[in-house]
mmCIF file with all atom_site columns, C-alpha atoms in Angstrom:
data_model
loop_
_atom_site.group_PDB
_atom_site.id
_atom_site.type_symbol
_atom_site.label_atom_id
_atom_site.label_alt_id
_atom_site.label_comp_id
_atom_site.label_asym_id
_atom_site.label_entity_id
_atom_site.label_seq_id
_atom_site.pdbx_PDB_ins_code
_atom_site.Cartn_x
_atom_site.Cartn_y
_atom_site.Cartn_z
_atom_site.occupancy
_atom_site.B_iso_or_equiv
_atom_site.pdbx_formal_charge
_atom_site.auth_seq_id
_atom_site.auth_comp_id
_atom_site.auth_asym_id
_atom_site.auth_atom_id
_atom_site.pdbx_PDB_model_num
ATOM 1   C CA . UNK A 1 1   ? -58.717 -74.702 143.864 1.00 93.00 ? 2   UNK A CA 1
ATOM 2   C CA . UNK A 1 2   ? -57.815 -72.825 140.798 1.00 96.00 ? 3   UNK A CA 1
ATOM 3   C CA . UNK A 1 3   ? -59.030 -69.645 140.348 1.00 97.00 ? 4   UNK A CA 1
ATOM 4   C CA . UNK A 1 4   ? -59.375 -67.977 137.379 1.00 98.00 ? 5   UNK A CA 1
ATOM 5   C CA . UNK A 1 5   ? -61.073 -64.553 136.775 1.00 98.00 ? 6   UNK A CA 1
ATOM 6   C CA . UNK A 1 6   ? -61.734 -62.259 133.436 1.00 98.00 ? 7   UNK A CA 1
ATOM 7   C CA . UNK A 1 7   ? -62.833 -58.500 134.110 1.00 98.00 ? 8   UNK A CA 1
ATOM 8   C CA . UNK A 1 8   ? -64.756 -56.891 132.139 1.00 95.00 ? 9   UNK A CA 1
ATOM 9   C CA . UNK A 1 9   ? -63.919 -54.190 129.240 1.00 93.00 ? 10  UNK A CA 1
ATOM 10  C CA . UNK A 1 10  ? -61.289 -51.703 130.637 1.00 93.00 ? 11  UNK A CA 1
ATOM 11  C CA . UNK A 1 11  ? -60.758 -54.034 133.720 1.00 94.00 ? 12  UNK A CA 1
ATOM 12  C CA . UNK A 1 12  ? -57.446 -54.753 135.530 1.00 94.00 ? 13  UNK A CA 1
ATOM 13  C CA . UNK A 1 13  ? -55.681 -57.880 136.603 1.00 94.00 ? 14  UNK A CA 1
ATOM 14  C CA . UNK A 1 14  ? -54.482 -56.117 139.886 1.00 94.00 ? 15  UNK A CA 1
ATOM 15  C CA . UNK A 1 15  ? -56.511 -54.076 141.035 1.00 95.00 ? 16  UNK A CA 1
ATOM 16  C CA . UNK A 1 16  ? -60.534 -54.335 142.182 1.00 94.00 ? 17  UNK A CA 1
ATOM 17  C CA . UNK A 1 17  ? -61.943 -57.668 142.277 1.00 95.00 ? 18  UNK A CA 1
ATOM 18  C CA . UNK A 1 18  ? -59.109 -59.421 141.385 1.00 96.00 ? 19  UNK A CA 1
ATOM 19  C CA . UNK A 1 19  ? -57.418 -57.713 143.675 1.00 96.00 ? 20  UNK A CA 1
ATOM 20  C CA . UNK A 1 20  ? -59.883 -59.267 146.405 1.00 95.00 ? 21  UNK A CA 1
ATOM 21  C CA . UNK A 1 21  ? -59.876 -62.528 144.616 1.00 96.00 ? 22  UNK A CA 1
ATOM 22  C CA . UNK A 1 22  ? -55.774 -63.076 144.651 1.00 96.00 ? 23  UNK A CA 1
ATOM 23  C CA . UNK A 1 23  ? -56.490 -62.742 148.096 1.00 94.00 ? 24  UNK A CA 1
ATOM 24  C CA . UNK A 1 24  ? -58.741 -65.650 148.792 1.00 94.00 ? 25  UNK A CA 1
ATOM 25  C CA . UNK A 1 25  ? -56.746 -68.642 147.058 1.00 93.00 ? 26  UNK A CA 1
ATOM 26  C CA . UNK A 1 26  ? -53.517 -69.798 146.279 1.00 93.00 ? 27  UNK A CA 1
ATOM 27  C CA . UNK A 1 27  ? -53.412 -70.286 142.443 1.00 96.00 ? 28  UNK A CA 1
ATOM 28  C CA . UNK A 1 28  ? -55.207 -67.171 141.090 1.00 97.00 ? 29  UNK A CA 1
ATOM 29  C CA . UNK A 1 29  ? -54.948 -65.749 138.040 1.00 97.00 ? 30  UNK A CA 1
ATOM 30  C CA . UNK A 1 30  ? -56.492 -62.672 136.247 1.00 98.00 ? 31  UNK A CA 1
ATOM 31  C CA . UNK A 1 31  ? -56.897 -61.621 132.869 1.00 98.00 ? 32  UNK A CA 1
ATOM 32  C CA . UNK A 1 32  ? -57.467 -58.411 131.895 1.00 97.00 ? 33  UNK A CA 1
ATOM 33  C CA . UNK A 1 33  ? -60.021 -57.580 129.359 1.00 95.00 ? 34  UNK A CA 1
ATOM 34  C CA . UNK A 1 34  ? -58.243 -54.219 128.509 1.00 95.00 ? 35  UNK A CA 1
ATOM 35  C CA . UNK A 1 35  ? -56.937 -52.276 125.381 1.00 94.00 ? 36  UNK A CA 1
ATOM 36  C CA . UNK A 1 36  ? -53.844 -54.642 124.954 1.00 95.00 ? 37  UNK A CA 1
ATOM 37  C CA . UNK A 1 37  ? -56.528 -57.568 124.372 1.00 96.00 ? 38  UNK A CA 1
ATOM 38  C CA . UNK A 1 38  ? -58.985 -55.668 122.447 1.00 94.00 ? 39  UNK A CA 1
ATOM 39  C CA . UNK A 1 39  ? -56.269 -55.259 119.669 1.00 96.00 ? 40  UNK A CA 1
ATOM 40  C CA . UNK A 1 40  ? -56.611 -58.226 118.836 1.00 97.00 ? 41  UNK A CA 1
ATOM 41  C CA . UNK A 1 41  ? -58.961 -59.893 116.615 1.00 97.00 ? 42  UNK A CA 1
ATOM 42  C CA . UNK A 1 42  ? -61.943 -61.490 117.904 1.00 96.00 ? 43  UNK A CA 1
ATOM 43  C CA . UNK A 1 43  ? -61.030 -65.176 117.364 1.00 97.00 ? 44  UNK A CA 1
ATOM 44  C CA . UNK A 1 44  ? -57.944 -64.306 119.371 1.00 98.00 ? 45  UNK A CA 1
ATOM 45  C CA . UNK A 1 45  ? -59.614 -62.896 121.800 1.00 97.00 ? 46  UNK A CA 1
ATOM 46  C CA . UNK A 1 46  ? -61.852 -66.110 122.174 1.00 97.00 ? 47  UNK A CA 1
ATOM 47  C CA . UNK A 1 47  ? -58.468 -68.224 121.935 1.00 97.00 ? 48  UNK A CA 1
ATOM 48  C CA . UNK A 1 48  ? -56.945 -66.509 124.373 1.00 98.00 ? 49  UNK A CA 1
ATOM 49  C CA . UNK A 1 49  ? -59.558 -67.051 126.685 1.00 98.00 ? 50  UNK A CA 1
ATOM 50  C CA . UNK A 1 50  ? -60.135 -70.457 125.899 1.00 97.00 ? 51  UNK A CA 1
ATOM 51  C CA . UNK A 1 51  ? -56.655 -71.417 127.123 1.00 97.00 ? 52  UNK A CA 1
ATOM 52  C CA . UNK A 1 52  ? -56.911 -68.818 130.335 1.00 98.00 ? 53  UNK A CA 1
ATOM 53  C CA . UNK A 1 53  ? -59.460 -70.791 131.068 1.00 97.00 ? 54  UNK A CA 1
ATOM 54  C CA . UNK A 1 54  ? -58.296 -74.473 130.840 1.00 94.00 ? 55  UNK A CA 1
ATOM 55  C CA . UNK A 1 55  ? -56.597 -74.918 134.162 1.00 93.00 ? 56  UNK A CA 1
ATOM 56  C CA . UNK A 1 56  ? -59.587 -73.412 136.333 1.00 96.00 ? 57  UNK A CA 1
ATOM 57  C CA . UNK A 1 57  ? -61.230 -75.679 138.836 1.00 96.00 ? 58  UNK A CA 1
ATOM 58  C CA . UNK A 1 58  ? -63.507 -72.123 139.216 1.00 97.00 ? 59  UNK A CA 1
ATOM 59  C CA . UNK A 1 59  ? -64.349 -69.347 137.281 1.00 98.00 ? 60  UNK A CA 1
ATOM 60  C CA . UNK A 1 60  ? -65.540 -65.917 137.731 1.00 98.00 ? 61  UNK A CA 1
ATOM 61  C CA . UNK A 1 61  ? -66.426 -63.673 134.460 1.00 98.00 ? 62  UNK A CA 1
ATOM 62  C CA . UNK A 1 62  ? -68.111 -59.954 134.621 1.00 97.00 ? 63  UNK A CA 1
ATOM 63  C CA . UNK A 1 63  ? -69.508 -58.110 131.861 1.00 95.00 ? 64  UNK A CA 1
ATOM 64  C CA . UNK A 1 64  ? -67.787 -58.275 128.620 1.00 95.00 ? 65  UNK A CA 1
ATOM 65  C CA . UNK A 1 65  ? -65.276 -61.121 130.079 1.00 97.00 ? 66  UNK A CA 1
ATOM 66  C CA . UNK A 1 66  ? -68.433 -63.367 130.445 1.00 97.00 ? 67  UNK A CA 1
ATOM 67  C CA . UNK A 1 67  ? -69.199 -62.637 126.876 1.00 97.00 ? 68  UNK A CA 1
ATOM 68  C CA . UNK A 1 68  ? -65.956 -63.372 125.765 1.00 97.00 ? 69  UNK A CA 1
ATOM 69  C CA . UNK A 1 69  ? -66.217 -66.619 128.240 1.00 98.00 ? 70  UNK A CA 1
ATOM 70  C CA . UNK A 1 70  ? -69.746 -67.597 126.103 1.00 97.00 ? 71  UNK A CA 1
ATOM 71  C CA . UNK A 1 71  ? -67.918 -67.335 122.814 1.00 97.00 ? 72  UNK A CA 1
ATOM 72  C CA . UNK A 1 72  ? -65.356 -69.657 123.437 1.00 98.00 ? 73  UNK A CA 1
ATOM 73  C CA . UNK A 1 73  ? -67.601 -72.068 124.963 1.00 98.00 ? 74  UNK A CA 1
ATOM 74  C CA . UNK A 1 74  ? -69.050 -72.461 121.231 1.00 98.00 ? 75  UNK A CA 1
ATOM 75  C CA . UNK A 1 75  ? -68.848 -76.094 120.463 1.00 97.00 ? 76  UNK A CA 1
ATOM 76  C CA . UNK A 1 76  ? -66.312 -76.451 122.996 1.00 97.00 ? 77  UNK A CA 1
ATOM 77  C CA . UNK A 1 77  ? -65.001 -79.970 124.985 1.00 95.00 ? 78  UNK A CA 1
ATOM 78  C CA . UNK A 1 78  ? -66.870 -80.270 127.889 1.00 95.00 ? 79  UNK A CA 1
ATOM 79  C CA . UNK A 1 79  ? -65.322 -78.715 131.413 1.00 95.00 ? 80  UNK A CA 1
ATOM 80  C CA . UNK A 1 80  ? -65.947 -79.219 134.768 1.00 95.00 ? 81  UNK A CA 1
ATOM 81  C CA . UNK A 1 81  ? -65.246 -75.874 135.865 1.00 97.00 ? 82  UNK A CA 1
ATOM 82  C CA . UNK A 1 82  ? -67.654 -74.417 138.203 1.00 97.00 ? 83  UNK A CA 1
ATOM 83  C CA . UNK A 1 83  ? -68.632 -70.715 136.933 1.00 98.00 ? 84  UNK A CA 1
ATOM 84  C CA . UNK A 1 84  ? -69.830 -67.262 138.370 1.00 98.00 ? 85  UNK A CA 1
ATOM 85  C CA . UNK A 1 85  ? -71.197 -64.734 135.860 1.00 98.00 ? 86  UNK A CA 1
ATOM 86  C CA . UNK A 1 86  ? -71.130 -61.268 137.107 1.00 98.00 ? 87  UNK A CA 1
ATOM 87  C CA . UNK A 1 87  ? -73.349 -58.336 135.236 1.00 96.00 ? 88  UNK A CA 1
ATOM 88  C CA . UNK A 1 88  ? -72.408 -60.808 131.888 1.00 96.00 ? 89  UNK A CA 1
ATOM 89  C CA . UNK A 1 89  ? -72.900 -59.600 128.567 1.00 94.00 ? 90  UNK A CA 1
ATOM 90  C CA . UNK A 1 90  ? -75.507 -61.969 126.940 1.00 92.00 ? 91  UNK A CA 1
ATOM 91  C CA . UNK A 1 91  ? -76.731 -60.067 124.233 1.00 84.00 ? 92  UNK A CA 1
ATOM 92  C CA . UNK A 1 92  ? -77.934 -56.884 122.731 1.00 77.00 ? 93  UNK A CA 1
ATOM 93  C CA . UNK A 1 93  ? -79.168 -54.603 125.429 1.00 70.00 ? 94  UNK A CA 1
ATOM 94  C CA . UNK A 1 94  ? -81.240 -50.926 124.811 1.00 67.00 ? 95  UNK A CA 1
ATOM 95  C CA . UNK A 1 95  ? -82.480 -48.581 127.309 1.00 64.00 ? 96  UNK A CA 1
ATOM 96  C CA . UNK A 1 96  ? -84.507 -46.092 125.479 1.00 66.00 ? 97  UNK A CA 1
ATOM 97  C CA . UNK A 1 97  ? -84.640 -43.598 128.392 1.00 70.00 ? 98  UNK A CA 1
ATOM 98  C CA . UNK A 1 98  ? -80.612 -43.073 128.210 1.00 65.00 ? 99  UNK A CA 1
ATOM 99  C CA . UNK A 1 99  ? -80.523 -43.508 124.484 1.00 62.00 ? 100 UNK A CA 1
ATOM 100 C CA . UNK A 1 100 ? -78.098 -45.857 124.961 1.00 64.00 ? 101 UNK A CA 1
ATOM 101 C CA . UNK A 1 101 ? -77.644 -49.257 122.901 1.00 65.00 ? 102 UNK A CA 1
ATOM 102 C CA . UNK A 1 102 ? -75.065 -51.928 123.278 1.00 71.00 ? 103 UNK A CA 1
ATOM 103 C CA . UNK A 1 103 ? -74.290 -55.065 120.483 1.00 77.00 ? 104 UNK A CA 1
ATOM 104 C CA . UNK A 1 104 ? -71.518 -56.920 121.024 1.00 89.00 ? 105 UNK A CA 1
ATOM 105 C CA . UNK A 1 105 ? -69.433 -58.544 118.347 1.00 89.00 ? 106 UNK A CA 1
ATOM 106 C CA . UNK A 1 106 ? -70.325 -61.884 116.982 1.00 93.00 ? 107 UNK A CA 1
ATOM 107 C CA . UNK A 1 107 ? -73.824 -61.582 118.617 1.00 92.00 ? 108 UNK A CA 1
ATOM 108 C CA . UNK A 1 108 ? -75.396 -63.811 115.678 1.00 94.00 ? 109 UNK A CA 1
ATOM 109 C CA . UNK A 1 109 ? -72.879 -66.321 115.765 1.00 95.00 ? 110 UNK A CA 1
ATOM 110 C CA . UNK A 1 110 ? -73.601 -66.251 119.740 1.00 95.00 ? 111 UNK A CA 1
ATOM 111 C CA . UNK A 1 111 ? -77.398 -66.741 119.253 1.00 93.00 ? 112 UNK A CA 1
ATOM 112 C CA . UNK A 1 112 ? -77.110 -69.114 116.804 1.00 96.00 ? 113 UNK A CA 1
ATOM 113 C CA . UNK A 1 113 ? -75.185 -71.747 118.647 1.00 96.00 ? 114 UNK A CA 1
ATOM 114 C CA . UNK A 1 114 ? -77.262 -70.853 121.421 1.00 94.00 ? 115 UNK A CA 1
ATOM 115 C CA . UNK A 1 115 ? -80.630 -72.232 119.438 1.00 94.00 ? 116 UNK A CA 1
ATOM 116 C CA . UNK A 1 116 ? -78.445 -74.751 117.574 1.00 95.00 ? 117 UNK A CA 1
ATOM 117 C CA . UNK A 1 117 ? -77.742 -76.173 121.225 1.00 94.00 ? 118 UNK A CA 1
ATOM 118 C CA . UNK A 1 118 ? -73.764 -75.845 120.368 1.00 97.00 ? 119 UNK A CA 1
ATOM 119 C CA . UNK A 1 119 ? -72.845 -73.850 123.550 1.00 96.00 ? 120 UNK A CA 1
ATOM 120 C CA . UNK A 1 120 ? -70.968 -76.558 125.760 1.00 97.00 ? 121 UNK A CA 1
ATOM 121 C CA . UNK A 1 121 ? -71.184 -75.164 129.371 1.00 97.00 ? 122 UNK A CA 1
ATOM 122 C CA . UNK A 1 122 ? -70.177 -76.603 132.479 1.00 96.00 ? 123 UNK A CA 1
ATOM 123 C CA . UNK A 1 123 ? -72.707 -78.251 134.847 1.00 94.00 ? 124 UNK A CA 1
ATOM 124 C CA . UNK A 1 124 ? -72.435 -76.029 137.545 1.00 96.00 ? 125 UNK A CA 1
ATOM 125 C CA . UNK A 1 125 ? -73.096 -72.013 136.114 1.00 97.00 ? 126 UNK A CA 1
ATOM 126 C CA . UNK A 1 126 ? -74.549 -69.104 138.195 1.00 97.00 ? 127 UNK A CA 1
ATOM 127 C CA . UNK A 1 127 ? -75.506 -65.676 136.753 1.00 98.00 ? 128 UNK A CA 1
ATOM 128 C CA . UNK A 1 128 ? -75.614 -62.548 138.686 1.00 98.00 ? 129 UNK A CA 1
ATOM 129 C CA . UNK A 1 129 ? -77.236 -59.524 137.564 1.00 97.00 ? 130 UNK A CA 1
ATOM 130 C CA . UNK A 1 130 ? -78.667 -56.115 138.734 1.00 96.00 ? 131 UNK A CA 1
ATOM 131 C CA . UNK A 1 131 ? -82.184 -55.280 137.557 1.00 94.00 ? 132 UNK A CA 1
ATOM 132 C CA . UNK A 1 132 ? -81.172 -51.764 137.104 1.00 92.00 ? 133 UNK A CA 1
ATOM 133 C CA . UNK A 1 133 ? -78.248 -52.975 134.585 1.00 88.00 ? 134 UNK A CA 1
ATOM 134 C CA . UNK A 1 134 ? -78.175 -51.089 131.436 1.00 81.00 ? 135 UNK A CA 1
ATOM 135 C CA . UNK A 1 135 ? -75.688 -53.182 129.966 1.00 83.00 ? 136 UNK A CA 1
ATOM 136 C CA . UNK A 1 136 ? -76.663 -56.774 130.459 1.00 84.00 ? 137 UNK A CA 1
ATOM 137 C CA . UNK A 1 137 ? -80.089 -56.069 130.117 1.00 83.00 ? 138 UNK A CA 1
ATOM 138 C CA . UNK A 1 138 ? -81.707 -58.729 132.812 1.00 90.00 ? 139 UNK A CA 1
ATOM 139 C CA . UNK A 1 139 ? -84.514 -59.533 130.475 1.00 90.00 ? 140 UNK A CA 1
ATOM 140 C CA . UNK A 1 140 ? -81.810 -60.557 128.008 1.00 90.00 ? 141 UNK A CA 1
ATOM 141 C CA . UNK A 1 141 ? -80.227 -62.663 131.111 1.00 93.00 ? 142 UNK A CA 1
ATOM 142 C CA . UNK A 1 142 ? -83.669 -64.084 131.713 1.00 94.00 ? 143 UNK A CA 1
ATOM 143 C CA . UNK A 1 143 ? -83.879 -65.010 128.215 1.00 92.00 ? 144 UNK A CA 1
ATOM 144 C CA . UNK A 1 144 ? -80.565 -66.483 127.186 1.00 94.00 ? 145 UNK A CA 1
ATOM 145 C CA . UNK A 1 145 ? -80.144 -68.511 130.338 1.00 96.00 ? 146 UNK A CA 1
ATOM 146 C CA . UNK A 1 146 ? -83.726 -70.281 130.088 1.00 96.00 ? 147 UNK A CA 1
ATOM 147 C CA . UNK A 1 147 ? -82.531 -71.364 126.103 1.00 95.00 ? 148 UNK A CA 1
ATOM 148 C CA . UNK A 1 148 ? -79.375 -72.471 127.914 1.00 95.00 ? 149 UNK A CA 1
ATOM 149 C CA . UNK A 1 149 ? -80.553 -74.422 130.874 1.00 95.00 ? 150 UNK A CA 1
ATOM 150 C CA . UNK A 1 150 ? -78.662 -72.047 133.532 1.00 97.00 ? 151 UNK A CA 1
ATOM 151 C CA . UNK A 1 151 ? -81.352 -72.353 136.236 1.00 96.00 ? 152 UNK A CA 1
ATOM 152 C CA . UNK A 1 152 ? -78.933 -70.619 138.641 1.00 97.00 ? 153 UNK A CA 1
ATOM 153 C CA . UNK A 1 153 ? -79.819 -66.598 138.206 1.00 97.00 ? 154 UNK A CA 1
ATOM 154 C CA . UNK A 1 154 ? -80.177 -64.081 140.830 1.00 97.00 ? 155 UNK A CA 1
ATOM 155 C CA . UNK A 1 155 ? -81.426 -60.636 139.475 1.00 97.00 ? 156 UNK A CA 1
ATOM 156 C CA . UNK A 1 156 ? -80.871 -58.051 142.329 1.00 97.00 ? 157 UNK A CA 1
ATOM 157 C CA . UNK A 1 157 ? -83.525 -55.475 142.795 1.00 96.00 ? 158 UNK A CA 1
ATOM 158 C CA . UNK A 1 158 ? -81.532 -52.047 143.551 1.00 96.00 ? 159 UNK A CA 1
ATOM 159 C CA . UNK A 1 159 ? -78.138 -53.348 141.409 1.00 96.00 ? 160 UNK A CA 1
ATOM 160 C CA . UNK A 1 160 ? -76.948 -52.323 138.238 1.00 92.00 ? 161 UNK A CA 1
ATOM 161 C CA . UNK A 1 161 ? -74.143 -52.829 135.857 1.00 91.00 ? 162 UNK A CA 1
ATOM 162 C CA . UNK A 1 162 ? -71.652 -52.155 138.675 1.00 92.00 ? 163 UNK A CA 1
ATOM 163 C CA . UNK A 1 163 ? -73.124 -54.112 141.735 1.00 96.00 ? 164 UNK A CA 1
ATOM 164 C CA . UNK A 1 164 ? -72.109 -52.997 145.005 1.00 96.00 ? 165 UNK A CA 1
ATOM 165 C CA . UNK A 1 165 ? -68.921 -54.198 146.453 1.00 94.00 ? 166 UNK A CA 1
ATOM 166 C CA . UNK A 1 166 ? -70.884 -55.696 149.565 1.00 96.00 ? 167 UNK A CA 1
ATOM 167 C CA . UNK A 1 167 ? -73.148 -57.862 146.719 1.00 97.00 ? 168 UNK A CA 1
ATOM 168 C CA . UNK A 1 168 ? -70.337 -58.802 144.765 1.00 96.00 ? 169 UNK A CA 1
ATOM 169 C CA . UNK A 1 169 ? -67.533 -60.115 147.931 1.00 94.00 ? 170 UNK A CA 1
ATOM 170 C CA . UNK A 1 170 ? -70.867 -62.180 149.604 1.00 95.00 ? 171 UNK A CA 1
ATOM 171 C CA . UNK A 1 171 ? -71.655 -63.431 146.421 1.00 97.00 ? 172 UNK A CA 1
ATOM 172 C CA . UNK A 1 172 ? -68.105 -64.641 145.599 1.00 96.00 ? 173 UNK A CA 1
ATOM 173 C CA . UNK A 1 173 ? -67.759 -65.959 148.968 1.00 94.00 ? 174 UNK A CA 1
ATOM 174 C CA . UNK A 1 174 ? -70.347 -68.302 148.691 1.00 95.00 ? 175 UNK A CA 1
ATOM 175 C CA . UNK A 1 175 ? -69.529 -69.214 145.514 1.00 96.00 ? 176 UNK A CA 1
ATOM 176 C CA . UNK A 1 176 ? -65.991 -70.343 146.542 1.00 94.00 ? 177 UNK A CA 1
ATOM 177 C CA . UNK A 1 177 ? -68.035 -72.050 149.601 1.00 91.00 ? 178 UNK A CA 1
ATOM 178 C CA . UNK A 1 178 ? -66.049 -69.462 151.633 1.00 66.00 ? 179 UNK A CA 1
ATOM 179 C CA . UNK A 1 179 ? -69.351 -69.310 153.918 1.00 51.00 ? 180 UNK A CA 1
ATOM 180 C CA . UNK A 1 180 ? -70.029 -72.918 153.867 1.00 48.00 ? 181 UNK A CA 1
ATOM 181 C CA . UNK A 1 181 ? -66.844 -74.390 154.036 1.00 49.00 ? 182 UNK A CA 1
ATOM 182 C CA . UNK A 1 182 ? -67.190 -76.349 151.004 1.00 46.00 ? 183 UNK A CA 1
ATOM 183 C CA . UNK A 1 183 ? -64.602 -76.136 148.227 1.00 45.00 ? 184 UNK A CA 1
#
């Protein structure tokens, strides 16, 4: 198995969840989604992530890395990999109550190859979100992964944007097939 993992904005490659997740297979990797990669532009960004990504037999994503993940899968050659979307950034998300709004970069681009049927995603992709998330507003989840054919979405009563470690580590697990013994 081949393990590949991108955080999410201001994440680390050592520490957290990819802490947990070098500890589960042999040939992990992380990448950090951090200030080092956000100087970049965002077609390097994408690149980047595009070739992080190549080798993986598995994938896990959260928050902005998922975004990131969507992007490069724009007209993309098809992949096997099987994927794991934590909290993922799908769109534009508002919450009126905090005043807060959130619009990712290249959001049009996004939503057009969405409707132009141009995203090339694996077989095999779960979502996991918190109803509670501010950030990747789970309507916007519900949305985006019905134009997409991702049938495979949990939305957590309780959760939000940061999902509780317990969530997160049985969720993972049984993605790997950790609980079932399948890899």
């Amino acid at each position: 198995m081949k393990l590949r993992y991108i955080t999410g904005r201001g994440g680390s490659a050592t520490q957290g969840l990819s802490l947990y997740l070098s500890t589960l297979v042999n040939d992990y990797q992380g990448l950090a989604n951090d200030s080092e990669l956000h100087r970049l532009s965002v077609d390097e960004q994408i690149n980047i992530v595009s070739k992080f990504c190549g080798p993986a037999t598995h994938l896990i994503a959260n928050s902005y890395g998922a975004y990131l993940w969507l992007l490069s899968r724009i007209d993309a050659a098809p992949s096997e990999t099987r994927v794991l979307l934590l909290s993922p950034v799908m769109g534009r998300a508002v919450d009126p109550e905090k005043m807060l709004s959130s619009r990712p970069p290249r959001l049009k681009g996004l939503e057009n190859a969405v409707d132009e049927q141009r995203l090339v995603l694996p077989e095999l992709v779960s979502v996991v979100t918190g109803k509670d998330d501010n950030v990747c507003d789970y309507q916007t989840a519900l949305r985006q992964c019905a134009k997409l054919g991702i049938t495979d979405l949990s939305v957590i009563e309780g959760e939000g944007h940061d999902m509780s470690h317990d969530l997160v580590s049985k969720t993972v697990d049984t993605f790997l097939g950790k609980l079932t013994g399948v890899n």
